[in-house]
Coordinates of C-alpha atoms and ligand atoms in Angstrom, one line a residue:
X275 CA -13.4 -16.2 -23.3
X276 CA -15.8 -13.2 -23.1
X277 CA -15.8 -10.3 -25.5
X278 CA -17.5 -6.9 -25.4
X279 CA -19.3 -5.9 -28.6
X280 CA -20.3 -2.3 -29.1
X281 CA -22.2 -0.7 -31.9
X282 CA -20.9 2.8 -31.9
X283 CA -22.6 6.2 -32.5
X284 CA -25.4 6.1 -29.9
X285 CA -26.0 9.2 -27.9
X286 CA -26.2 8.5 -24.1
X287 CA -28.6 9.9 -21.6
X288 CA -29.4 9.2 -18.0
X289 CA -27.7 8.4 -14.7
X290 CA -24.8 6.1 -13.8
X291 CA -24.2 5.2 -10.2
X292 CA -20.5 5.3 -9.3
X293 CA -19.1 2.4 -7.3
X294 CA -16.6 2.3 -4.4
X295 CA -13.0 3.0 -5.4
X296 CA -10.8 0.0 -6.3
X297 CA -7.6 1.9 -5.3
X298 CA -9.1 2.6 -1.9
X299 CA -10.8 -0.8 -1.3
X300 CA -7.6 -2.8 -1.8
X301 CA -5.4 -1.0 0.9
X302 CA -8.5 -0.9 3.2
X303 CA -8.8 -4.7 2.9
X304 CA -5.1 -5.1 3.6
X305 CA -5.5 -2.8 6.7
X306 CA -8.1 -5.1 8.2
X307 CA -5.2 -7.5 8.9
X308 CA -3.9 -5.1 11.6
X309 CA -7.1 -5.5 13.6
X310 CA -7.5 -8.5 15.9
X311 CA -11.2 -8.2 15.6
X312 CA -14.0 -7.7 13.0
X313 CA -14.1 -4.9 10.4
X314 CA -16.9 -4.0 7.9
X315 CA -15.9 -2.5 4.6
X316 CA -19.1 -1.1 3.0
X317 CA -19.4 0.1 -0.6
X318 CA -16.8 -2.4 -1.6
X319 CA -16.8 -2.8 -5.4
X320 CA -17.2 -6.3 -7.1
X321 CA -13.9 -6.6 -8.9
X322 CA -11.4 -9.3 -9.6
X323 CA -8.8 -7.4 -7.7
X324 CA -11.1 -7.3 -4.6
X325 CA -11.6 -11.1 -5.0
X326 CA -7.8 -11.4 -5.1
X327 CA -7.5 -9.4 -1.8
X328 CA -10.1 -11.6 -0.2
X329 CA -8.3 -14.7 -1.3
X330 CA -5.1 -13.4 0.4
X331 CA -6.9 -12.6 3.6
X332 CA -8.5 -16.1 3.7
X333 CA -5.1 -17.6 3.0
X334 CA -3.7 -15.8 6.0
X335 CA -6.5 -17.2 8.2
X336 CA -9.0 -14.4 8.2
X337 CA -12.8 -15.1 8.1
X338 CA -14.0 -13.2 5.1
X339 CA -17.6 -12.8 3.8
X340 CA -19.1 -10.6 1.1
X341 CA -22.7 -9.7 1.2
X342 CA -23.8 -7.3 -1.5
X343 CA -21.4 -4.4 -1.2
X344 CA -20.1 -5.2 2.3
X345 CA -17.0 -7.2 3.0
X346 CA -16.6 -8.4 6.5
X347 CA -13.2 -9.4 7.7
X348 CA -12.5 -11.2 11.0
X349 CA -8.8 -11.2 11.6
X350 CA -9.0 -12.1 15.3
X351 CA -6.6 -15.0 14.7
X352 CA -4.2 -15.4 11.8
X353 CA -2.8 -18.7 10.7
X354 CA 0.2 -17.6 8.6
X355 CA 2.4 -14.7 7.5
X356 CA 3.3 -15.9 3.9
X357 CA 1.5 -15.1 0.6
X358 CA 2.1 -17.7 -2.1
X359 CA 3.6 -16.5 -5.4
X360 CA 0.4 -17.3 -7.4
X361 CA -1.6 -14.9 -5.2
X362 CA 1.1 -12.3 -5.2
X363 CA 1.1 -12.3 -9.0
X364 CA -2.7 -11.7 -9.3
X365 CA -2.3 -7.9 -8.8
X366 CA 0.2 -5.2 -8.0
X367 CA -1.7 -4.3 -4.8
X368 CA -0.7 -7.6 -3.1
X369 CA 2.4 -5.7 -2.0
X370 CA 0.4 -3.5 0.4
X371 CA -0.2 -6.5 2.5
X372 CA 3.5 -6.5 3.4
X373 CA 3.4 -3.6 5.9
X374 CA 0.3 -5.0 7.6
X375 CA 1.6 -8.6 7.9
X376 CA 4.9 -7.6 9.3
X377 CA 3.3 -5.2 11.8
X378 CA 0.8 -7.8 13.0
X379 CA 2.9 -11.0 12.9
X380 CA 6.5 -9.8 13.2
X381 CA 7.4 -11.5 10.0
X382 CA 6.3 -11.8 6.4
X383 CA 7.2 -13.9 3.4
X384 CA 6.1 -12.6 0.0
X385 CA 7.2 -12.6 -3.6
X386 CA 7.2 -9.8 -6.1
X387 CA 3.8 -8.5 -7.1
X388 CA 2.2 -8.8 -10.5
X389 CA 0.8 -6.1 -12.7
X390 CA 3.9 -4.7 -14.5
X391 CA 2.1 -3.7 -17.7
X392 CA 2.9 0.0 -17.3
X393 CA 6.7 -0.4 -17.5
X394 CA 9.0 -1.2 -14.5
X395 CA 7.2 -1.0 -11.2
X396 CA 9.9 -1.4 -8.5
X397 CA 9.1 -1.7 -4.8
X398 CA 12.5 -0.4 -3.5
X399 CA 10.8 2.5 -1.7
X400 CA 8.5 0.1 0.2
X401 CA 11.4 -2.0 1.3
X402 CA 13.7 0.8 2.3
X403 CA 11.0 2.4 4.4
X404 CA 10.3 -0.8 6.2
X405 CA 14.1 -1.1 6.9
X406 CA 14.0 2.3 8.4
X407 CA 11.1 1.1 10.6
X408 CA 13.4 -1.6 12.0
X409 CA 12.5 -4.5 9.7
X410 CA 15.2 -6.8 8.4
X411 CA 14.5 -7.4 4.7
X412 CA 16.2 -10.3 2.8
X413 CA 15.6 -10.8 -0.8
X414 CA 16.5 -14.2 -2.4
X415 CA 15.4 -15.8 -5.6
X416 CA 12.5 -13.4 -5.8
X417 CA 11.3 -14.1 -2.3
X418 CA 11.2 -11.3 0.2
X419 CA 11.6 -12.3 3.8
X420 CA 10.9 -9.6 6.5
X421 CA 11.3 -10.0 10.2
X422 CA 11.3 -7.7 13.2
X423 CA 12.4 -8.2 16.7
X424 CA 9.5 -7.2 19.0
X425 CA 7.8 -4.1 17.6
X426 CA 8.6 -1.8 14.6
X427 CA 10.2 1.5 15.6
X428 CA 8.7 4.8 14.6
X429 CA 11.2 7.0 12.7
X430 CA 11.5 9.9 10.2
X431 CA 11.1 8.9 6.5
X432 CA 11.3 11.0 3.4
X433 CA 10.0 9.5 0.2
X434 CA 12.0 10.7 -2.9
X435 CA 8.7 10.5 -4.9
X436 CA 5.2 10.5 -3.4
X437 CA 4.6 6.8 -4.1
X438 CA 1.0 5.8 -3.4
X439 CA 1.8 2.2 -2.6
X440 CA 4.8 3.0 -0.5
X441 CA 2.8 5.6 1.5
X442 CA 0.1 2.9 2.2
X443 CA 2.7 0.3 3.3
X444 CA 4.4 2.8 5.6
X445 CA 1.0 3.8 7.2
X446 CA 0.1 0.2 7.7
X447 CA 3.5 -0.7 9.2
X448 CA 3.8 2.4 11.4
X449 CA 0.3 2.5 13.0
X450 CA 1.3 0.0 15.7
X451 CA 5.0 0.8 15.8
X452 CA 6.7 2.0 19.0
X453 CA 6.9 5.8 18.9
X454 CA 6.0 8.3 16.2
X455 CA 6.7 8.0 12.5
X456 CA 7.0 11.3 10.5
X457 CA 6.5 10.7 6.8
X458 CA 7.6 13.5 4.5
X459 CA 6.7 13.7 0.8
X460 CA 3.8 11.2 1.3
X461 CA 1.3 10.7 -1.5
X462 CA -1.7 12.9 -1.1
X463 CA -4.2 10.9 -3.2
X464 CA -7.7 10.9 -1.8
X465 CA -7.4 7.1 -1.4
X466 CA -4.6 7.7 1.2
X467 CA -7.0 10.0 3.1
X468 CA -9.6 7.3 3.0
X469 CA -7.2 4.8 4.4
X470 CA -6.2 7.2 7.2
X471 CA -9.8 7.7 8.1
X472 CA -10.4 4.0 8.4
X473 CA -7.2 3.4 10.5
X474 CA -8.1 6.3 12.8
X475 CA -11.6 4.8 13.2
X476 CA -9.8 1.6 14.3
X477 CA -7.9 3.6 17.0
X478 CA -4.8 4.6 15.1
X479 CA -3.4 8.1 15.5
X480 CA -2.6 9.6 12.1
X481 CA -2.5 13.3 11.4
X482 CA -1.7 15.1 8.2
X483 CA -0.4 18.6 7.8
X484 CA -2.3 18.8 4.6
X485 CA 0.8 19.3 2.4
X486 CA 2.4 15.9 2.3
X487 CA 3.6 15.2 5.8
X488 CA 2.0 12.5 7.9
X489 CA 2.5 12.0 11.6
X490 CA 1.7 8.5 12.7
X491 CA 1.8 8.0 16.5
X492 CA 2.1 4.3 17.2
X493 CA -0.6 2.7 19.3
X494 CA -0.4 -0.7 21.0
X495 CA -3.5 -2.2 19.4
X496 CA -6.3 -1.5 16.9
X497 CA -9.9 -2.5 17.2
X498 CA -12.6 -3.3 14.7
X499 CA -14.5 -0.6 12.8
X500 CA -16.8 0.0 9.9
X501 CA -15.9 2.1 6.9
X502 CA -17.5 3.2 3.6
X503 CA -15.1 3.1 0.7
X504 CA -14.9 6.5 -1.1
X505 CA -16.4 6.7 -4.6
X506 CA -14.1 5.8 -7.5
X507 CA -12.8 8.9 -9.1
X508 CA -11.3 7.1 -12.0
X509 CA -14.5 5.3 -12.8
X510 CA -16.1 8.7 -12.6
X511 CA -13.6 10.2 -15.1
X512 CA -14.1 7.2 -17.4
X513 CA -17.9 7.9 -17.6
X514 CA -17.2 11.6 -18.1
X515 CA -15.1 10.6 -21.1
X516 CA -18.0 8.4 -22.3
X517 CA -20.2 11.5 -22.3
X518 CA -17.6 13.6 -24.0
X519 CA -16.9 11.2 -26.8
X520 CA -20.6 10.7 -27.7
X521 CA -21.7 14.3 -27.3
X522 CA -24.0 13.3 -24.5
X523 CA -25.4 14.5 -21.2
X524 CA -24.9 12.2 -18.2
X525 CA -25.5 12.4 -14.5
X526 CA -23.1 10.5 -12.3
X527 CA -24.5 9.8 -8.8
X528 CA -22.9 8.6 -5.6
X529 CA -19.6 10.1 -6.8
X530 CA -17.2 12.6 -5.3
X531 CA -16.9 15.7 -7.5
X532 CA -14.2 17.2 -5.2
X533 CA -11.8 14.4 -5.9
X534 CA -12.5 14.3 -9.6
X535 CA -12.1 18.0 -10.2
X536 CA -8.5 17.4 -11.4
X537 CA -9.9 16.2 -14.8
X538 CA -12.4 19.1 -15.2
X539 CA -10.1 21.7 -16.9
X540 CA -9.2 19.3 -19.8
X541 CA -12.9 18.5 -20.4
X542 CA -14.0 22.1 -20.1
X543 CA -11.3 23.2 -22.6
X544 CA -12.9 20.7 -25.0
X545 CA -16.3 22.3 -24.6
X546 CA -17.9 20.1 -21.9
X547 CA -20.0 21.8 -19.2
X548 CA -19.7 20.3 -15.7
X549 CA -21.8 21.0 -12.7
X550 CA -22.6 19.5 -9.4
X551 CA -26.3 19.6 -8.6
X552 CA -25.6 17.9 -5.3
X553 CA -22.4 17.2 -3.3
X554 CA -22.3 13.6 -4.5
X555 CA -23.6 14.2 -8.0
X556 CA -21.9 15.3 -11.2
X557 CA -23.6 16.3 -14.4
X558 CA -21.7 16.6 -17.7
X559 CA -23.0 18.1 -20.9
X560 CA -20.8 17.5 -23.9
X561 CA -20.8 19.5 -27.2
X562 CA -22.0 17.7 -30.4
X563 CA -18.4 17.6 -31.5
X564 CA -15.7 17.7 -28.8
X565 CA -12.9 20.3 -29.0
X566 CA -9.3 19.7 -28.3
X567 CA -8.3 18.9 -24.7
X568 CA -5.1 21.0 -24.7
X569 CA -2.0 19.7 -23.0
X570 CA -2.8 17.1 -20.3
X571 CA 0.2 16.4 -17.9
X572 CA -0.3 13.5 -15.5
X573 CA 1.0 14.3 -12.0
X574 CA 0.6 13.0 -8.4
X575 CA -2.6 14.3 -6.7
X576 CA -3.8 17.1 -6.9
X577 CA -2.5 16.9 -10.5
X578 CA -4.2 15.2 -13.4
X579 CA -4.4 11.4 -12.5
X580 CA -2.4 9.1 -14.7
X581 CA -5.3 6.5 -14.5
X582 CA -7.7 8.9 -16.2
X583 CA -5.4 9.7 -19.1
X584 CA -6.2 6.7 -21.3
X585 CA -10.0 7.2 -21.3
X586 CA -9.6 10.9 -22.0
X587 CA -7.1 10.3 -24.7
X588 CA -9.6 8.0 -26.4
X589 CA -12.1 10.8 -26.3
X590 CA -9.5 13.3 -27.8
X591 CA -9.2 11.0 -30.8
X592 CA -12.5 12.4 -32.2
X593 CA -12.0 15.9 -30.8
X594 CA -11.5 18.8 -33.2
X595 CA -7.8 19.7 -33.2
X596 CA -4.7 18.5 -31.5
X597 CA -4.4 17.3 -27.9
X598 CA -1.2 16.5 -26.2
X599 CA -0.7 14.0 -23.3
X600 CA 2.4 13.9 -21.2
X601 CA 2.7 10.8 -18.9
X602 CA 4.9 11.8 -15.9
X603 CA 4.2 8.8 -13.6
X604 CA 4.8 5.6 -15.5
X605 CA 7.4 4.9 -18.2
X606 CA 5.3 2.8 -20.6
X607 CA 1.6 3.6 -20.4
X608 CA 0.8 4.0 -24.1
X609 CA 0.5 0.3 -25.1
X610 CA -3.2 0.8 -25.9
X611 CA -2.4 3.4 -28.5
X612 CA -1.7 0.8 -31.2
X613 CA -5.2 -0.6 -30.6
X614 CA -6.7 2.8 -31.0
X615 CA -4.8 3.1 -34.3
X616 CA -6.7 0.0 -35.5
X617 CA -9.9 2.1 -35.2
X618 CA -8.4 4.9 -37.2
X619 CA -7.1 7.1 -34.4
X620 CA -4.2 9.4 -35.3
X621 CA -1.7 9.4 -32.5
X622 CA 2.1 9.9 -32.4
X623 CA 3.9 8.6 -29.4
X624 CA 7.4 9.7 -28.5
X625 CA 8.5 8.4 -25.1
X626 CA 6.2 9.9 -22.5
X627 CA 4.4 12.2 -24.9
X628 CA 1.4 11.3 -27.1
X629 CA 0.1 13.8 -29.7
X630 CA -3.5 13.2 -30.8
X631 CA -4.8 14.7 -34.0
X632 CA -8.5 14.4 -33.7
X633 CA -10.3 12.7 -36.7
X634 CA -14.0 13.3 -37.5
X635 CA -14.8 9.6 -37.0
X636 CA -13.3 6.3 -35.8
X637 CA -14.2 3.0 -37.3
X638 CA -15.2 -0.1 -35.4
X639 CA -12.6 -2.8 -35.3
X640 CA -11.4 -5.9 -33.3
X641 CA -9.2 -4.7 -30.5
X642 CA -7.7 -6.0 -27.3
X643 CA -7.4 -4.5 -23.8
X644 CA -3.7 -4.1 -23.1
X645 CA -4.2 -3.1 -19.4
X646 CA -7.0 -1.8 -17.2
X647 CA -7.2 1.8 -18.3
X648 CA -6.1 1.0 -21.8
X649 CA -9.1 -1.3 -21.9
X650 CA -11.4 1.5 -20.8
X651 CA -9.9 3.6 -23.7
X652 CA -11.1 0.9 -26.1
X653 CA -14.7 1.1 -24.7
X654 CA -14.7 4.9 -24.9
X655 CA -13.4 4.9 -28.5
X656 CA -15.8 2.2 -29.5
X657 CA -18.8 4.2 -28.2
X658 CA -18.1 6.9 -30.8
X659 CA -16.9 4.6 -33.6
X660 CA -18.8 4.0 -36.8
X661 CA -19.9 0.3 -36.9
X662 CA -19.1 -2.6 -34.6
X663 CA -16.1 -3.0 -32.3
X664 CA -15.2 -6.2 -30.5
X665 CA -13.0 -6.0 -27.5
X666 CA -11.1 -9.0 -26.1
X667 CA -8.8 -9.6 -23.0
X668 CA -11.5 -8.4 -20.7
X669 CA -9.7 -9.7 -17.6
X670 CA -8.0 -6.3 -17.5
X671 CA -11.3 -4.4 -17.4
X672 CA -12.7 -6.8 -14.7
X673 CA -10.0 -5.7 -12.4
X674 CA -11.3 -2.2 -12.1
X675 CA -14.8 -1.6 -13.6
X676 CA -17.8 -3.1 -11.9
X677 CA -20.6 -3.8 -14.4
X678 CA -19.2 -1.6 -17.1
X679 CA -21.5 -3.1 -19.7
X680 CA -24.7 -2.8 -17.5
X681 CA -23.9 0.8 -16.6
X682 CA -23.4 1.9 -20.2
X683 CA -26.3 0.0 -21.7
X684 CA -28.6 1.5 -19.0
X685 CA -27.8 5.0 -20.5
X686 CA -28.4 3.9 -24.1
X687 CA -25.2 2.4 -25.4
X688 CA -25.5 -0.5 -27.7
X689 CA -23.1 -2.8 -25.8
X690 CA -23.2 -6.4 -24.7
X691 CA -20.8 -9.0 -23.3
X692 CA -20.8 -12.5 -24.7
X693 CA -18.8 -15.7 -24.9
X694 CA -16.5 -15.5 -27.9
X695 CA -17.9 -18.9 -29.0
X696 CA -21.5 -17.5 -29.4
X697 CA -20.0 -15.0 -31.9
Ligands
EPZ11 C1 -1.1 3.3 -7.5 O1 -0.1 2.4 -8.0 C2 -2.4 2.9 -8.2 N1 -2.7 1.5 -7.8 C3 -2.3 3.0 -9.7 O2 -3.5 2.7 -10.3 C4 -1.9 4.5 -10.0 O3 -1.7 4.6 -11.4 C5 -0.7 4.9 -9.2 O4 -0.9 4.7 -7.8 C6 -0.3 6.4 -9.4 O5 -1.4 7.2 -9.0 C7 -3.4 1.3 -6.7 O6 -3.7 2.2 -5.9 C8 -3.8 -0.1 -6.4 P1 3.1 4.5 -7.2 P2 1.3 2.4 -7.2 O7 3.9 3.7 -6.2 O8 1.1 2.5 -5.8 C9 7.6 4.5 -9.0 C10 -4.9 1.7 -11.9 O9 -5.0 1.8 -13.1 N2 8.0 3.7 -7.8 O10 2.6 5.9 -6.8 O11 2.0 1.2 -7.7 C11 6.7 3.7 -9.9 O12 7.5 2.8 -10.7 C12 -3.6 1.6 -11.2 O13 -5.9 1.7 -11.1 C13 9.3 3.4 -7.6 O14 10.2 3.7 -8.4 O15 1.9 3.7 -7.8 C14 6.0 4.8 -10.6 O16 6.8 5.2 -11.7 C15 -2.5 1.4 -12.1 N3 9.7 2.6 -6.5 C16 5.8 5.8 -9.6 O17 6.8 5.5 -8.6 C17 8.7 2.2 -5.6 O18 9.1 1.5 -4.6 C18 4.5 6.0 -8.9 O19 4.1 4.7 -8.5 C19 7.4 2.5 -5.8 C20 7.0 3.2 -6.9

């Protein structure tokens, strides 16, 4: 098993290139299933969740190759419509294959997806939307069987909450349905916009009113297209937190400042100066000692992203004063807080609220990643901690951060990854 070892207290300087967004790449790969042809997904990050998606595509009969940052998917002929339980459990996003498979094959057999480390993560909204589109859904012993006679039927759907995954599944299912689907209260995350751009490039007809309603006019067939995955706004926010916690100046290249703006106010309140020297470039200059971040409330886009809360909370641990985090999306997203406490962080959690009293210094310790963003929080805290931190359970980090160690060591962090046995 690998561990990450960090000797804290180094100031960082230089440039970090931002990779393609995991949360965009995964639904894009699922979307290629709708196309009886070849699609090219450029700027696709090298992550274990992307590997899991490629495995699912291959299992369904697609030809899949990965060359550098491009994944090519040939879904001209499919050989199956079922995803085995072991593949479903590899990640939560396996569920976005459902809409695509049922639309393309007329039936789909899946089990419940994995990735439940943030509290209960039901899929009721995905299934009820598919039912409205004319799909018969049967659930038995954890297996979900979906079937549709002929084509799916466009309809009007209102989501009670703007679920990202449900919006993606509805888009994938409705693109080739008969008639128009009007989706109200859809998620407005930039990754949804990215998916719509790709589907439209494939010949779909999706229009947004810009305020949460999507109009999807069904077309009879999609064709192959090439698409560049948008930059990862959560990876970007994580490196902003790395600069903030170490009092550093960093430049992030190949990113999308527009979609990351939602985290700027908290960092600015803490004394960071952010500017955008170019449209795809973000420069952060942090004060020698970070201030408090104020009250950070996670919300659907364009609110503060839940996925960026953990790395920023880790930075707040050494900020001067009290910062408050309110998690409004997931029920149980503070598992990593106990690990931060091992490093001397002072955090009180009460339900969805975490109150962070900044301390002058954290101490290096042995800690474990509890989930993907919780793992990022360990790295951020360790960069500022006095002494050595060793981080285990890296499989969580590998799901969402490409070459985290290489990126941070290139800007001066004392960080390495090694086999636990070499220790
Ligand atoms: C996506 O998850 C992201 N994952 C998550 O990123 C992100 O935290 C989340 O959106 C919110 O932004 C991917 O894009 C792969 P939701 P998703 O459906 O689609 C409830 C990361 O760290 N809900 O918008 O699963 C649900 O329980 C990951 O990169 C239902 O009740 O999120 C949650 O409380 C973690 N019923 C809320 O909605 C449903 O059928 C929002 O979930 C679906 C969701």
